[in-house]
């Protein structure tokens, strides 16, 4: 497991890995990981992953990309072995959310994805130029900032917010979301 890495230089030297967990990393380049041809489980959470391009040859069975900045899931359509996919907390495009995810489910893939309301709120934050995503965890809506842009520990300290206060902040002044993110009550 690699935790809180800012750079994955040299990861291809681990060519025999079957499982890789990247937690709280920045600037994750899937092309470097795609050289790990024995990989069947890949977890990239709370990181700066933005693109899935170049992962066509991975023999993945389990793929988890919680709380990243991935927008396009179409590269996953070429993967035939994936049985479990987790995409919670990503600002997926409408096409990825409404077409690609259902197509993958139709192939028998077990998928965990954001509920529509949290996905829409994440899209609104991204459209406003905010570096945040939201997701449900422990019966609360959480705010997170993938990678190291705003925090030294991207996989910890996600503030609990209500849907109403997040919508209100986005409607009135999107910059108020920074204050919600910096709250220290009910952290996860």
GROMACS .gro file of C-alpha atoms in nm:
model
  188
    1UNK     CA    1   0.000   0.000   0.000
    2UNK     CA    2   0.128   0.344  -0.090
    3UNK     CA    3  -0.015   0.618   0.125
    4UNK     CA    4   0.025   0.994   0.089
    5UNK     CA    5   0.263   0.984  -0.207
    6UNK     CA    6   0.314   1.288  -0.424
    7UNK     CA    7   0.498   1.099  -0.698
    8UNK     CA    8   0.480   0.741  -0.827
    9UNK     CA    9   0.808   0.748  -1.019
   10UNK     CA   10   0.953   0.400  -1.054
   11UNK     CA   11   0.635   0.208  -0.976
   12UNK     CA   12   0.685  -0.001  -1.290
   13UNK     CA   13   0.973  -0.179  -1.109
   14UNK     CA   14   0.698  -0.363  -0.917
   15UNK     CA   15   0.586  -0.556  -1.226
   16UNK     CA   16   0.473  -0.866  -1.033
   17UNK     CA   17   0.225  -0.689  -0.807
   18UNK     CA   18  -0.124  -0.838  -0.802
   19UNK     CA   19  -0.276  -0.579  -0.566
   20UNK     CA   20  -0.203  -0.208  -0.541
   21UNK     CA   21  -0.364   0.040  -0.302
   22UNK     CA   22  -0.288   0.409  -0.346
   23UNK     CA   23  -0.440   0.627  -0.075
   24UNK     CA   24  -0.405   1.003  -0.073
   25UNK     CA   25  -0.171   1.032  -0.369
   26UNK     CA   26  -0.132   1.315  -0.614
   27UNK     CA   27  -0.087   1.323  -0.990
   28UNK     CA   28  -0.164   0.953  -1.036
   29UNK     CA   29  -0.075   0.847  -1.390
   30UNK     CA   30  -0.269   0.536  -1.486
   31UNK     CA   31  -0.028   0.479  -1.776
   32UNK     CA   32   0.255   0.405  -1.531
   33UNK     CA   33   0.028   0.163  -1.345
   34UNK     CA   34  -0.081  -0.005  -1.670
   35UNK     CA   35   0.269  -0.157  -1.696
   36UNK     CA   36   0.182  -0.374  -1.395
   37UNK     CA   37   0.044  -0.659  -1.606
   38UNK     CA   38  -0.017  -0.893  -1.309
   39UNK     CA   39  -0.244  -0.647  -1.131
   40UNK     CA   40  -0.589  -0.784  -1.050
   41UNK     CA   41  -0.689  -0.541  -0.772
   42UNK     CA   42  -0.635  -0.166  -0.793
   43UNK     CA   43  -0.754   0.087  -0.535
   44UNK     CA   44  -0.686   0.456  -0.587
   45UNK     CA   45  -0.870   0.660  -0.324
   46UNK     CA   46  -0.860   1.028  -0.223
   47UNK     CA   47  -0.605   1.100  -0.492
   48UNK     CA   48  -0.546   1.324  -0.790
   49UNK     CA   49  -0.649   1.066  -1.049
   50UNK     CA   50  -0.818   1.244  -1.341
   51UNK     CA   51  -0.795   1.004  -1.636
   52UNK     CA   52  -0.838   0.632  -1.694
   53UNK     CA   53  -0.685   0.644  -2.043
   54UNK     CA   54  -0.423   0.378  -2.105
   55UNK     CA   55  -0.547   0.102  -1.878
   56UNK     CA   56  -0.680  -0.122  -2.156
   57UNK     CA   57  -0.441  -0.410  -2.088
   58UNK     CA   58  -0.485  -0.443  -1.712
   59UNK     CA   59  -0.636  -0.777  -1.605
   60UNK     CA   60  -0.823  -0.611  -1.316
   61UNK     CA   61  -1.097  -0.792  -1.130
   62UNK     CA   62  -1.144  -0.526  -0.859
   63UNK     CA   63  -1.114  -0.152  -0.935
   64UNK     CA   64  -1.186   0.115  -0.675
   65UNK     CA   65  -1.147   0.487  -0.752
   66UNK     CA   66  -1.330   0.652  -0.463
   67UNK     CA   67  -1.299   1.027  -0.418
   68UNK     CA   68  -1.086   1.125  -0.717
   69UNK     CA   69  -1.138   1.365  -1.006
   70UNK     CA   70  -1.226   1.115  -1.278
   71UNK     CA   71  -1.484   1.240  -1.527
   72UNK     CA   72  -1.477   0.984  -1.810
   73UNK     CA   73  -1.542   0.614  -1.754
   74UNK     CA   74  -1.547   0.512  -2.122
   75UNK     CA   75  -1.196   0.355  -2.099
   76UNK     CA   76  -1.352   0.095  -1.867
   77UNK     CA   77  -1.568  -0.036  -2.151
   78UNK     CA   78  -1.260  -0.216  -2.287
   79UNK     CA   79  -1.188  -0.403  -1.963
   80UNK     CA   80  -1.345  -0.749  -1.968
   81UNK     CA   81  -1.235  -0.898  -1.634
   82UNK     CA   82  -1.356  -0.633  -1.389
   83UNK     CA   83  -1.623  -0.774  -1.160
   84UNK     CA   84  -1.634  -0.499  -0.895
   85UNK     CA   85  -1.610  -0.125  -0.956
   86UNK     CA   86  -1.639   0.157  -0.704
   87UNK     CA   87  -1.662   0.514  -0.838
   88UNK     CA   88  -1.812   0.705  -0.543
   89UNK     CA   89  -1.721   1.073  -0.521
   90UNK     CA   90  -1.601   1.141  -0.876
   91UNK     CA   91  -1.731   1.426  -1.098
   92UNK     CA   92  -1.840   1.189  -1.374
   93UNK     CA   93  -1.978   1.332  -1.696
   94UNK     CA   94  -2.348   1.287  -1.768
   95UNK     CA   95  -2.254   1.026  -2.031
   96UNK     CA   96  -2.042   0.828  -1.784
   97UNK     CA   97  -2.306   0.843  -1.510
   98UNK     CA   98  -2.616   0.781  -1.721
   99UNK     CA   99  -2.481   0.558  -2.001
  100UNK     CA  100  -2.146   0.395  -1.918
  101UNK     CA  101  -2.233   0.286  -1.562
  102UNK     CA  102  -2.562   0.121  -1.672
  103UNK     CA  103  -2.383  -0.052  -1.961
  104UNK     CA  104  -2.120  -0.192  -1.725
  105UNK     CA  105  -2.394  -0.304  -1.483
  106UNK     CA  106  -2.566  -0.474  -1.777
  107UNK     CA  107  -2.252  -0.681  -1.830
  108UNK     CA  108  -2.288  -0.816  -1.476
  109UNK     CA  109  -2.038  -0.586  -1.309
  110UNK     CA  110  -2.114  -0.498  -0.946
  111UNK     CA  111  -2.088  -0.119  -0.925
  112UNK     CA  112  -2.096   0.120  -0.634
  113UNK     CA  113  -2.153   0.478  -0.748
  114UNK     CA  114  -2.259   0.809  -0.600
  115UNK     CA  115  -2.628   0.870  -0.551
  116UNK     CA  116  -2.768   1.117  -0.800
  117UNK     CA  117  -2.793   1.406  -0.549
  118UNK     CA  118  -2.430   1.380  -0.434
  119UNK     CA  119  -2.311   1.334  -0.793
  120UNK     CA  120  -2.500   1.647  -0.901
  121UNK     CA  121  -2.358   1.847  -0.608
  122UNK     CA  122  -2.007   1.732  -0.700
  123UNK     CA  123  -2.066   1.844  -1.059
  124UNK     CA  124  -2.190   2.183  -0.938
  125UNK     CA  125  -1.877   2.232  -0.727
  126UNK     CA  126  -1.652   2.135  -1.018
  127UNK     CA  127  -1.843   2.369  -1.254
  128UNK     CA  128  -1.787   2.651  -1.004
  129UNK     CA  129  -1.413   2.581  -1.016
  130UNK     CA  130  -1.404   2.440  -0.663
  131UNK     CA  131  -1.158   2.157  -0.583
  132UNK     CA  132  -1.416   1.951  -0.390
  133UNK     CA  133  -1.624   1.639  -0.423
  134UNK     CA  134  -1.894   1.508  -0.191
  135UNK     CA  135  -2.008   1.160  -0.092
  136UNK     CA  136  -2.213   0.983   0.176
  137UNK     CA  137  -2.032   0.810   0.460
  138UNK     CA  138  -2.143   0.720   0.812
  139UNK     CA  139  -2.492   0.860   0.752
  140UNK     CA  140  -2.358   1.203   0.657
  141UNK     CA  141  -2.272   1.393   0.343
  142UNK     CA  142  -1.896   1.454   0.342
  143UNK     CA  143  -1.678   1.711   0.167
  144UNK     CA  144  -1.335   1.609   0.042
  145UNK     CA  145  -1.059   1.756  -0.170
  146UNK     CA  146  -0.876   1.480  -0.361
  147UNK     CA  147  -0.497   1.498  -0.365
  148UNK     CA  148  -0.277   1.746  -0.182
  149UNK     CA  149  -0.414   2.075  -0.309
  150UNK     CA  150  -0.584   2.168   0.021
  151UNK     CA  151  -0.469   1.911   0.273
  152UNK     CA  152  -0.168   1.710   0.381
  153UNK     CA  153  -0.392   1.407   0.456
  154UNK     CA  154  -0.643   1.372   0.171
  155UNK     CA  155  -0.803   1.054   0.304
  156UNK     CA  156  -0.884   1.202   0.648
  157UNK     CA  157  -1.069   1.503   0.784
  158UNK     CA  158  -1.373   1.507   0.557
  159UNK     CA  159  -1.625   1.749   0.710
  160UNK     CA  160  -1.988   1.652   0.749
  161UNK     CA  161  -2.234   1.889   0.581
  162UNK     CA  162  -2.601   1.880   0.506
  163UNK     CA  163  -2.727   1.878   0.152
  164UNK     CA  164  -2.923   2.196   0.224
  165UNK     CA  165  -2.623   2.394   0.352
  166UNK     CA  166  -2.410   2.280   0.058
  167UNK     CA  167  -2.683   2.376  -0.192
  168UNK     CA  168  -2.731   2.711  -0.017
  169UNK     CA  169  -2.357   2.786  -0.031
  170UNK     CA  170  -2.343   2.695  -0.400
  171UNK     CA  171  -2.651   2.909  -0.475
  172UNK     CA  172  -2.542   3.217  -0.278
  173UNK     CA  173  -2.161   3.220  -0.296
  174UNK     CA  174  -1.971   2.907  -0.403
  175UNK     CA  175  -1.661   3.030  -0.217
  176UNK     CA  176  -1.848   2.953   0.108
  177UNK     CA  177  -1.785   2.584   0.037
  178UNK     CA  178  -1.426   2.644   0.154
  179UNK     CA  179  -1.564   2.735   0.498
  180UNK     CA  180  -1.772   2.418   0.504
  181UNK     CA  181  -1.466   2.215   0.408
  182UNK     CA  182  -1.256   2.371   0.686
  183UNK     CA  183  -1.510   2.300   0.959
  184UNK     CA  184  -1.369   2.062   1.213
  185UNK     CA  185  -1.693   1.924   1.354
  186UNK     CA  186  -1.796   1.570   1.274
  187UNK     CA  187  -1.481   1.483   1.083
  188UNK     CA  188  -1.419   1.145   0.927
   0.00000   0.00000   0.00000
